Amino acid sequence: MSVLLEIKNLRVSFGGERNLMAVAGADISIDRGEIIGLVGESGCGKTMTALAAMGLLPDSASKSGEILFEGENLLEKSDACMRRLRGNRMSMIFQDPASALNPVLTIGKQLREPFVLHRRAARSAADARAKELLSLVGVPQPEDRMRSYPHQLSGGLCQRVMIAMALMCEPDLIIADEPTTALDVTIQAQILSLLSDLRGRLGTAIFLITHDLGVVAELCDRVYVMYSGYVVEHADVHELFASPLHPYASGLLNSIPRIDATYGGDELLYSIPGMVPDITERTPGCPFAPRCENAEDKCRNEIPALAELRKGHFARCLNVKKG
């Protein structure tokens, strides 16, 4: 497979001279037809990475590195070029549909817009496509919902509308930021099946940002683990789940409730101690060192490089031995 999107040493900062680093050097690649997962706690830089790829960072953001879409650096593209890509070749399912949807436009108008704009289609064809997709994502009475405004729909329905909107032009890449957060498990399963089917039929690549490691295990080919603006580990999904190398990835996996456990008494659900550091409080060395049980003095003074420690398995840790 050929590489569709490649993010190289992406850095995103705010605050001018204060240089508050939200993304501190991310390297991510997505092949055509591949589904990758990006996981990590809130505040690790996952959404900022996605917004940078879509060209949707605020003007106050400083960015460097490369974001190559079919070999062309999106960070060098004009706003007009990015508008031709967004909603057409690449789409994003936003984390908060209530704020992403325009409150003064009907659902139908918002769904039609990308199809009419990019495909130069008639309104009737756009309406037919919108109704088809609303049905696919589980929106009841799609014709009536087309006339509704966002405030008249529940959070779950708004989320499904966002997913339908992202699929309107059958893009080459979909960036899905927590696409199933507000959905019940039945609809969640339908949405995941729809995304998988889209990959199978059209070769669409999917960049999935999620906290749900179960979704990652079920849907993704490879997984990236992000912490405090850095990619700290990435590997094939089966390899990472079976044998994580970075202590943060191990902590995330250990935090998953086990079906055979009887929590209570002496057996407690594992949690990683501490919190993700605020970007205003960065310290020298590995950003995970203050929370790591195995941290040594060198970890607190040196930021480790992302290295291939096993074949196809990369980690950013000074204490891991090559396997």
mmCIF file with all atom_site columns, C-alpha atoms in Angstrom, residues 14-190:
data_model
loop_
_atom_site.group_PDB
_atom_site.id
_atom_site.type_symbol
_atom_site.label_atom_id
_atom_site.label_alt_id
_atom_site.label_comp_id
_atom_site.label_asym_id
_atom_site.label_entity_id
_atom_site.label_seq_id
_atom_site.pdbx_PDB_ins_code
_atom_site.Cartn_x
_atom_site.Cartn_y
_atom_site.Cartn_z
_atom_site.occupancy
_atom_site.B_iso_or_equiv
_atom_site.pdbx_formal_charge
_atom_site.auth_seq_id
_atom_site.auth_comp_id
_atom_site.auth_asym_id
_atom_site.auth_atom_id
_atom_site.pdbx_PDB_model_num
ATOM 1   C CA . PHE A 1 14  ? 0.825   28.814 21.271 1.00 0.00 ? 14  PHE A CA 1
ATOM 2   C CA . GLY A 1 15  ? 1.726   31.924 23.226 1.00 0.00 ? 15  GLY A CA 1
ATOM 3   C CA . GLY A 1 16  ? 4.383   33.422 20.960 1.00 0.00 ? 16  GLY A CA 1
ATOM 4   C CA . GLU A 1 17  ? 7.607   33.809 22.928 1.00 0.00 ? 17  GLU A CA 1
ATOM 5   C CA . ARG A 1 18  ? 6.210   31.646 25.730 1.00 0.00 ? 18  ARG A CA 1
ATOM 6   C CA . ASN A 1 19  ? 6.236   28.750 23.207 1.00 0.00 ? 19  ASN A CA 1
ATOM 7   C CA . LEU A 1 20  ? 3.577   26.591 24.872 1.00 0.00 ? 20  LEU A CA 1
ATOM 8   C CA . MET A 1 21  ? 4.007   23.319 22.983 1.00 0.00 ? 21  MET A CA 1
ATOM 9   C CA . ALA A 1 22  ? 0.748   21.413 22.409 1.00 0.00 ? 22  ALA A CA 1
ATOM 10  C CA . VAL A 1 23  ? 2.299   18.983 19.913 1.00 0.00 ? 23  VAL A CA 1
ATOM 11  C CA . ALA A 1 24  ? 6.011   18.468 20.447 1.00 0.00 ? 24  ALA A CA 1
ATOM 12  C CA . GLY A 1 25  ? 7.150   16.430 17.445 1.00 0.00 ? 25  GLY A CA 1
ATOM 13  C CA . ALA A 1 26  ? 4.579   13.936 16.182 1.00 0.00 ? 26  ALA A CA 1
ATOM 14  C CA . ASP A 1 27  ? 5.397   11.409 13.446 1.00 0.00 ? 27  ASP A CA 1
ATOM 15  C CA . ILE A 1 28  ? 2.408   9.507  12.033 1.00 0.00 ? 28  ILE A CA 1
ATOM 16  C CA . SER A 1 29  ? 1.763   7.822  8.693  1.00 0.00 ? 29  SER A CA 1
ATOM 17  C CA . ILE A 1 30  ? -1.417  6.380  7.174  1.00 0.00 ? 30  ILE A CA 1
ATOM 18  C CA . ASP A 1 31  ? -1.484  4.145  4.107  1.00 0.00 ? 31  ASP A CA 1
ATOM 19  C CA . ARG A 1 32  ? -4.348  4.075  1.644  1.00 0.00 ? 32  ARG A CA 1
ATOM 20  C CA . GLY A 1 33  ? -7.147  1.908  2.961  1.00 0.00 ? 33  GLY A CA 1
ATOM 21  C CA . GLU A 1 34  ? -5.573  1.656  6.420  1.00 0.00 ? 34  GLU A CA 1
ATOM 22  C CA . ILE A 1 35  ? -7.260  2.343  9.741  1.00 0.00 ? 35  ILE A CA 1
ATOM 23  C CA . ILE A 1 36  ? -4.952  3.681  12.422 1.00 0.00 ? 36  ILE A CA 1
ATOM 24  C CA . GLY A 1 37  ? -5.794  4.539  16.005 1.00 0.00 ? 37  GLY A CA 1
ATOM 25  C CA . LEU A 1 38  ? -4.420  7.452  18.020 1.00 0.00 ? 38  LEU A CA 1
ATOM 26  C CA . VAL A 1 39  ? -4.900  6.999  21.755 1.00 0.00 ? 39  VAL A CA 1
ATOM 27  C CA . GLY A 1 40  ? -3.954  8.852  24.925 1.00 0.00 ? 40  GLY A CA 1
ATOM 28  C CA . GLU A 1 41  ? -5.512  10.813 27.757 1.00 0.00 ? 41  GLU A CA 1
ATOM 29  C CA . SER A 1 42  ? -7.213  14.170 27.235 1.00 0.00 ? 42  SER A CA 1
ATOM 30  C CA . GLY A 1 43  ? -4.638  16.920 26.810 1.00 0.00 ? 43  GLY A CA 1
ATOM 31  C CA . CYS A 1 44  ? -2.056  14.759 25.013 1.00 0.00 ? 44  CYS A CA 1
ATOM 32  C CA . GLY A 1 45  ? -2.313  16.619 21.691 1.00 0.00 ? 45  GLY A CA 1
ATOM 33  C CA . LYS A 1 46  ? -4.451  14.197 19.666 1.00 0.00 ? 46  LYS A CA 1
ATOM 34  C CA . THR A 1 47  ? -7.084  16.696 18.503 1.00 0.00 ? 47  THR A CA 1
ATOM 35  C CA . MET A 1 48  ? -4.452  19.378 17.830 1.00 0.00 ? 48  MET A CA 1
ATOM 36  C CA . THR A 1 49  ? -2.681  16.923 15.515 1.00 0.00 ? 49  THR A CA 1
ATOM 37  C CA . ALA A 1 50  ? -5.947  16.275 13.660 1.00 0.00 ? 50  ALA A CA 1
ATOM 38  C CA . LEU A 1 51  ? -6.800  19.980 13.371 1.00 0.00 ? 51  LEU A CA 1
ATOM 39  C CA . ALA A 1 52  ? -3.319  20.676 11.995 1.00 0.00 ? 52  ALA A CA 1
ATOM 40  C CA . ALA A 1 53  ? -3.825  18.012 9.321  1.00 0.00 ? 53  ALA A CA 1
ATOM 41  C CA . MET A 1 54  ? -7.156  19.588 8.337  1.00 0.00 ? 54  MET A CA 1
ATOM 42  C CA . GLY A 1 55  ? -5.747  23.132 8.307  1.00 0.00 ? 55  GLY A CA 1
ATOM 43  C CA . LEU A 1 56  ? -8.143  24.196 11.065 1.00 0.00 ? 56  LEU A CA 1
ATOM 44  C CA . LEU A 1 57  ? -5.755  25.462 13.724 1.00 0.00 ? 57  LEU A CA 1
ATOM 45  C CA . PRO A 1 58  ? -6.462  28.978 15.035 1.00 0.00 ? 58  PRO A CA 1
ATOM 46  C CA . ASP A 1 59  ? -4.384  31.852 13.691 1.00 0.00 ? 59  ASP A CA 1
ATOM 47  C CA . SER A 1 60  ? -2.634  32.090 17.064 1.00 0.00 ? 60  SER A CA 1
ATOM 48  C CA . ALA A 1 61  ? -1.003  28.677 16.545 1.00 0.00 ? 61  ALA A CA 1
ATOM 49  C CA . SER A 1 62  ? 2.599   28.362 15.372 1.00 0.00 ? 62  SER A CA 1
ATOM 50  C CA . LYS A 1 63  ? 3.332   25.154 13.471 1.00 0.00 ? 63  LYS A CA 1
ATOM 51  C CA . SER A 1 64  ? 6.350   23.498 11.906 1.00 0.00 ? 64  SER A CA 1
ATOM 52  C CA . GLY A 1 65  ? 7.259   20.164 10.373 1.00 0.00 ? 65  GLY A CA 1
ATOM 53  C CA . GLU A 1 66  ? 5.457   18.555 7.456  1.00 0.00 ? 66  GLU A CA 1
ATOM 54  C CA . ILE A 1 67  ? 1.989   17.140 6.839  1.00 0.00 ? 67  ILE A CA 1
ATOM 55  C CA . LEU A 1 68  ? 2.205   15.364 3.486  1.00 0.00 ? 68  LEU A CA 1
ATOM 56  C CA . PHE A 1 69  ? -1.039  14.398 1.737  1.00 0.00 ? 69  PHE A CA 1
ATOM 57  C CA . GLU A 1 70  ? -0.136  12.411 -1.370 1.00 0.00 ? 70  GLU A CA 1
ATOM 58  C CA . GLY A 1 71  ? 3.345   13.916 -1.071 1.00 0.00 ? 71  GLY A CA 1
ATOM 59  C CA . GLU A 1 72  ? 2.246   17.563 -0.896 1.00 0.00 ? 72  GLU A CA 1
ATOM 60  C CA . ASN A 1 73  ? 2.842   19.541 2.291  1.00 0.00 ? 73  ASN A CA 1
ATOM 61  C CA . LEU A 1 74  ? -0.500  20.793 3.589  1.00 0.00 ? 74  LEU A CA 1
ATOM 62  C CA . LEU A 1 75  ? 1.208   23.316 5.872  1.00 0.00 ? 75  LEU A CA 1
ATOM 63  C CA . GLU A 1 76  ? 2.295   25.194 2.740  1.00 0.00 ? 76  GLU A CA 1
ATOM 64  C CA . LYS A 1 77  ? -1.137  25.173 1.086  1.00 0.00 ? 77  LYS A CA 1
ATOM 65  C CA . SER A 1 78  ? -3.276  28.303 0.792  1.00 0.00 ? 78  SER A CA 1
ATOM 66  C CA . ASP A 1 79  ? -6.680  28.530 2.460  1.00 0.00 ? 79  ASP A CA 1
ATOM 67  C CA . ALA A 1 80  ? -8.329  28.151 -0.957 1.00 0.00 ? 80  ALA A CA 1
ATOM 68  C CA . CYS A 1 81  ? -6.445  24.894 -1.632 1.00 0.00 ? 81  CYS A CA 1
ATOM 69  C CA . MET A 1 82  ? -7.386  23.520 1.788  1.00 0.00 ? 82  MET A CA 1
ATOM 70  C CA . ARG A 1 83  ? -11.052 24.367 1.190  1.00 0.00 ? 83  ARG A CA 1
ATOM 71  C CA . ARG A 1 84  ? -10.938 22.293 -1.992 1.00 0.00 ? 84  ARG A CA 1
ATOM 72  C CA . LEU A 1 85  ? -9.576  19.337 -0.009 1.00 0.00 ? 85  LEU A CA 1
ATOM 73  C CA . ARG A 1 86  ? -11.738 19.589 3.116  1.00 0.00 ? 86  ARG A CA 1
ATOM 74  C CA . GLY A 1 87  ? -15.041 17.793 2.832  1.00 0.00 ? 87  GLY A CA 1
ATOM 75  C CA . ASN A 1 88  ? -13.938 16.323 -0.493 1.00 0.00 ? 88  ASN A CA 1
ATOM 76  C CA . ARG A 1 89  ? -10.666 14.346 -0.422 1.00 0.00 ? 89  ARG A CA 1
ATOM 77  C CA . MET A 1 90  ? -10.405 14.497 3.375  1.00 0.00 ? 90  MET A CA 1
ATOM 78  C CA . SER A 1 91  ? -13.118 14.900 5.995  1.00 0.00 ? 91  SER A CA 1
ATOM 79  C CA . MET A 1 92  ? -13.276 15.168 9.769  1.00 0.00 ? 92  MET A CA 1
ATOM 80  C CA . ILE A 1 93  ? -15.826 13.911 12.260 1.00 0.00 ? 93  ILE A CA 1
ATOM 81  C CA . PHE A 1 94  ? -15.533 16.410 15.102 1.00 0.00 ? 94  PHE A CA 1
ATOM 82  C CA . GLN A 1 95  ? -15.551 15.500 18.772 1.00 0.00 ? 95  GLN A CA 1
ATOM 83  C CA . ASP A 1 96  ? -18.314 17.941 19.751 1.00 0.00 ? 96  ASP A CA 1
ATOM 84  C CA . PRO A 1 97  ? -21.088 17.888 17.130 1.00 0.00 ? 97  PRO A CA 1
ATOM 85  C CA . ALA A 1 98  ? -23.153 20.484 19.012 1.00 0.00 ? 98  ALA A CA 1
ATOM 86  C CA . SER A 1 99  ? -20.503 23.133 18.364 1.00 0.00 ? 99  SER A CA 1
ATOM 87  C CA . ALA A 1 100 ? -19.433 21.829 14.922 1.00 0.00 ? 100 ALA A CA 1
ATOM 88  C CA . LEU A 1 101 ? -22.907 22.081 13.363 1.00 0.00 ? 101 LEU A CA 1
ATOM 89  C CA . ASN A 1 102 ? -24.186 25.525 12.367 1.00 0.00 ? 102 ASN A CA 1
ATOM 90  C CA . PRO A 1 103 ? -27.154 26.329 14.646 1.00 0.00 ? 103 PRO A CA 1
ATOM 91  C CA . VAL A 1 104 ? -28.946 28.579 12.110 1.00 0.00 ? 104 VAL A CA 1
ATOM 92  C CA . LEU A 1 105 ? -28.877 26.172 9.139  1.00 0.00 ? 105 LEU A CA 1
ATOM 93  C CA . THR A 1 106 ? -31.039 23.087 8.688  1.00 0.00 ? 106 THR A CA 1
ATOM 94  C CA . ILE A 1 107 ? -29.443 19.653 8.751  1.00 0.00 ? 107 ILE A CA 1
ATOM 95  C CA . GLY A 1 108 ? -30.324 19.194 5.079  1.00 0.00 ? 108 GLY A CA 1
ATOM 96  C CA . LYS A 1 109 ? -28.566 22.391 3.997  1.00 0.00 ? 109 LYS A CA 1
ATOM 97  C CA . GLN A 1 110 ? -25.426 21.466 5.923  1.00 0.00 ? 110 GLN A CA 1
ATOM 98  C CA . LEU A 1 111 ? -25.359 17.966 4.429  1.00 0.00 ? 111 LEU A CA 1
ATOM 99  C CA . ARG A 1 112 ? -25.973 19.214 0.886  1.00 0.00 ? 112 ARG A CA 1
ATOM 100 C CA . GLU A 1 113 ? -23.278 21.888 0.923  1.00 0.00 ? 113 GLU A CA 1
ATOM 101 C CA . PRO A 1 114 ? -20.118 19.739 0.438  1.00 0.00 ? 114 PRO A CA 1
ATOM 102 C CA . PHE A 1 115 ? -21.785 17.530 -2.185 1.00 0.00 ? 115 PHE A CA 1
ATOM 103 C CA . VAL A 1 116 ? -23.027 20.476 -4.254 1.00 0.00 ? 116 VAL A CA 1
ATOM 104 C CA . LEU A 1 117 ? -19.771 22.396 -3.846 1.00 0.00 ? 117 LEU A CA 1
ATOM 105 C CA . HIS A 1 118 ? -17.289 19.619 -4.608 1.00 0.00 ? 118 HIS A CA 1
ATOM 106 C CA . ARG A 1 119 ? -19.303 17.362 -6.914 1.00 0.00 ? 119 ARG A CA 1
ATOM 107 C CA . ARG A 1 120 ? -21.190 20.191 -8.654 1.00 0.00 ? 120 ARG A CA 1
ATOM 108 C CA . ALA A 1 121 ? -24.323 18.112 -8.149 1.00 0.00 ? 121 ALA A CA 1
ATOM 109 C CA . ALA A 1 122 ? -27.937 19.211 -8.356 1.00 0.00 ? 122 ALA A CA 1
ATOM 110 C CA . ARG A 1 123 ? -29.836 19.774 -5.126 1.00 0.00 ? 123 ARG A CA 1
ATOM 111 C CA . SER A 1 124 ? -32.038 16.734 -5.795 1.00 0.00 ? 124 SER A CA 1
ATOM 112 C CA . ALA A 1 125 ? -29.003 14.454 -6.093 1.00 0.00 ? 125 ALA A CA 1
ATOM 113 C CA . ALA A 1 126 ? -27.497 15.952 -2.911 1.00 0.00 ? 126 ALA A CA 1
ATOM 114 C CA . ASP A 1 127 ? -30.781 15.422 -1.033 1.00 0.00 ? 127 ASP A CA 1
ATOM 115 C CA . ALA A 1 128 ? -30.955 11.803 -2.157 1.00 0.00 ? 128 ALA A CA 1
ATOM 116 C CA . ARG A 1 129 ? -27.367 11.206 -1.043 1.00 0.00 ? 129 ARG A CA 1
ATOM 117 C CA . ALA A 1 130 ? -27.989 12.903 2.323  1.00 0.00 ? 130 ALA A CA 1
ATOM 118 C CA . LYS A 1 131 ? -31.104 10.814 3.035  1.00 0.00 ? 131 LYS A CA 1
ATOM 119 C CA . GLU A 1 132 ? -29.254 7.626  2.097  1.00 0.00 ? 132 GLU A CA 1
ATOM 120 C CA . LEU A 1 133 ? -26.411 8.386  4.503  1.00 0.00 ? 133 LEU A CA 1
ATOM 121 C CA . LEU A 1 134 ? -28.709 9.489  7.335  1.00 0.00 ? 134 LEU A CA 1
ATOM 122 C CA . SER A 1 135 ? -30.434 6.120  7.057  1.00 0.00 ? 135 SER A CA 1
ATOM 123 C CA . LEU A 1 136 ? -27.080 4.316  7.017  1.00 0.00 ? 136 LEU A CA 1
ATOM 124 C CA . VAL A 1 137 ? -25.945 5.981  10.247 1.00 0.00 ? 137 VAL A CA 1
ATOM 125 C CA . GLY A 1 138 ? -29.206 5.194  12.007 1.00 0.00 ? 138 GLY A CA 1
ATOM 126 C CA . VAL A 1 139 ? -31.081 8.508  11.900 1.00 0.00 ? 139 VAL A CA 1
ATOM 127 C CA . PRO A 1 140 ? -34.837 7.788  11.967 1.00 0.00 ? 140 PRO A CA 1
ATOM 128 C CA . GLN A 1 141 ? -37.163 9.595  9.544  1.00 0.00 ? 141 GLN A CA 1
ATOM 129 C CA . PRO A 1 142 ? -34.285 11.141 7.563  1.00 0.00 ? 142 PRO A CA 1
ATOM 130 C CA . GLU A 1 143 ? -36.569 13.258 5.374  1.00 0.00 ? 143 GLU A CA 1
ATOM 131 C CA . ASP A 1 144 ? -38.023 14.983 8.451  1.00 0.00 ? 144 ASP A CA 1
ATOM 132 C CA . ARG A 1 145 ? -34.573 15.373 10.045 1.00 0.00 ? 145 ARG A CA 1
ATOM 133 C CA . MET A 1 146 ? -33.332 17.153 6.922  1.00 0.00 ? 146 MET A CA 1
ATOM 134 C CA . ARG A 1 147 ? -35.712 19.997 7.800  1.00 0.00 ? 147 ARG A CA 1
ATOM 135 C CA . SER A 1 148 ? -34.621 20.086 11.462 1.00 0.00 ? 148 SER A CA 1
ATOM 136 C CA . TYR A 1 149 ? -32.095 22.408 13.113 1.00 0.00 ? 149 TYR A CA 1
ATOM 137 C CA . PRO A 1 150 ? -29.263 21.055 15.284 1.00 0.00 ? 150 PRO A CA 1
ATOM 138 C CA . HIS A 1 151 ? -30.885 22.208 18.544 1.00 0.00 ? 151 HIS A CA 1
ATOM 139 C CA . GLN A 1 152 ? -33.906 20.019 17.749 1.00 0.00 ? 152 GLN A CA 1
ATOM 140 C CA . LEU A 1 153 ? -31.767 16.845 17.763 1.00 0.00 ? 153 LEU A CA 1
ATOM 141 C CA . SER A 1 154 ? -30.193 14.929 20.629 1.00 0.00 ? 154 SER A CA 1
ATOM 142 C CA . GLY A 1 155 ? -26.422 14.772 21.028 1.00 0.00 ? 155 GLY A CA 1
ATOM 143 C CA . GLY A 1 156 ? -26.377 11.251 19.634 1.00 0.00 ? 156 GLY A CA 1
ATOM 144 C CA . LEU A 1 157 ? -28.353 12.266 16.538 1.00 0.00 ? 157 LEU A CA 1
ATOM 145 C CA . CYS A 1 158 ? -26.074 15.271 15.989 1.00 0.00 ? 158 CYS A CA 1
ATOM 146 C CA . GLN A 1 159 ? -23.100 12.900 16.132 1.00 0.00 ? 159 GLN A CA 1
ATOM 147 C CA . ARG A 1 160 ? -24.658 10.690 13.465 1.00 0.00 ? 160 ARG A CA 1
ATOM 148 C CA . VAL A 1 161 ? -25.340 13.743 11.295 1.00 0.00 ? 161 VAL A CA 1
ATOM 149 C CA . MET A 1 162 ? -21.648 14.693 11.567 1.00 0.00 ? 162 MET A CA 1
ATOM 150 C CA . ILE A 1 163 ? -20.645 11.203 10.463 1.00 0.00 ? 163 ILE A CA 1
ATOM 151 C CA . ALA A 1 164 ? -23.041 11.359 7.500  1.00 0.00 ? 164 ALA A CA 1
ATOM 152 C CA . MET A 1 165 ? -21.624 14.764 6.536  1.00 0.00 ? 165 MET A CA 1
ATOM 153 C CA . ALA A 1 166 ? -18.062 13.402 6.571  1.00 0.00 ? 166 ALA A CA 1
ATOM 154 C CA . LEU A 1 167 ? -19.106 10.565 4.243  1.00 0.00 ? 167 LEU A CA 1
ATOM 155 C CA . MET A 1 168 ? -20.992 12.702 1.705  1.00 0.00 ? 168 MET A CA 1
ATOM 156 C CA . CYS A 1 169 ? -18.185 12.887 -0.891 1.00 0.00 ? 169 CYS A CA 1
ATOM 157 C CA . GLU A 1 170 ? -16.646 9.475  -0.098 1.00 0.00 ? 170 GLU A CA 1
ATOM 158 C CA . PRO A 1 171 ? -13.256 10.988 0.862  1.00 0.00 ? 171 PRO A CA 1
ATOM 159 C CA . ASP A 1 172 ? -9.853  9.293  0.631  1.00 0.00 ? 172 ASP A CA 1
ATOM 160 C CA . LEU A 1 173 ? -9.206  10.081 4.310  1.00 0.00 ? 173 LEU A CA 1
ATOM 161 C CA . ILE A 1 174 ? -11.554 10.440 7.254  1.00 0.00 ? 174 ILE A CA 1
ATOM 162 C CA . ILE A 1 175 ? -10.231 11.845 10.536 1.00 0.00 ? 175 ILE A CA 1
ATOM 163 C CA . ALA A 1 176 ? -12.642 10.659 13.216 1.00 0.00 ? 176 ALA A CA 1
ATOM 164 C CA . ASP A 1 177 ? -12.230 12.394 16.583 1.00 0.00 ? 177 ASP A CA 1
ATOM 165 C CA . GLU A 1 178 ? -14.127 10.299 19.153 1.00 0.00 ? 178 GLU A CA 1
ATOM 166 C CA . PRO A 1 179 ? -16.847 9.457  16.581 1.00 0.00 ? 179 PRO A CA 1
ATOM 167 C CA . THR A 1 180 ? -18.865 7.157  18.867 1.00 0.00 ? 180 THR A CA 1
ATOM 168 C CA . THR A 1 181 ? -18.676 9.055  22.171 1.00 0.00 ? 181 THR A CA 1
ATOM 169 C CA . ALA A 1 182 ? -22.358 10.054 22.438 1.00 0.00 ? 182 ALA A CA 1
ATOM 170 C CA . LEU A 1 183 ? -23.796 6.860  20.953 1.00 0.00 ? 183 LEU A CA 1
ATOM 171 C CA . ASP A 1 184 ? -25.226 3.773  22.611 1.00 0.00 ? 184 ASP A CA 1
ATOM 172 C CA . VAL A 1 185 ? -23.436 0.476  22.025 1.00 0.00 ? 185 VAL A CA 1
ATOM 173 C CA . THR A 1 186 ? -25.849 -0.705 19.319 1.00 0.00 ? 186 THR A CA 1
ATOM 174 C CA . ILE A 1 187 ? -25.440 2.428  17.193 1.00 0.00 ? 187 ILE A CA 1
ATOM 175 C CA . GLN A 1 188 ? -21.710 2.441  17.981 1.00 0.00 ? 188 GLN A CA 1
ATOM 176 C CA . ALA A 1 189 ? -21.418 -1.042 16.489 1.00 0.00 ? 189 ALA A CA 1
ATOM 177 C CA . GLN A 1 190 ? -23.331 0.097  13.386 1.00 0.00 ? 190 GLN A CA 1
#
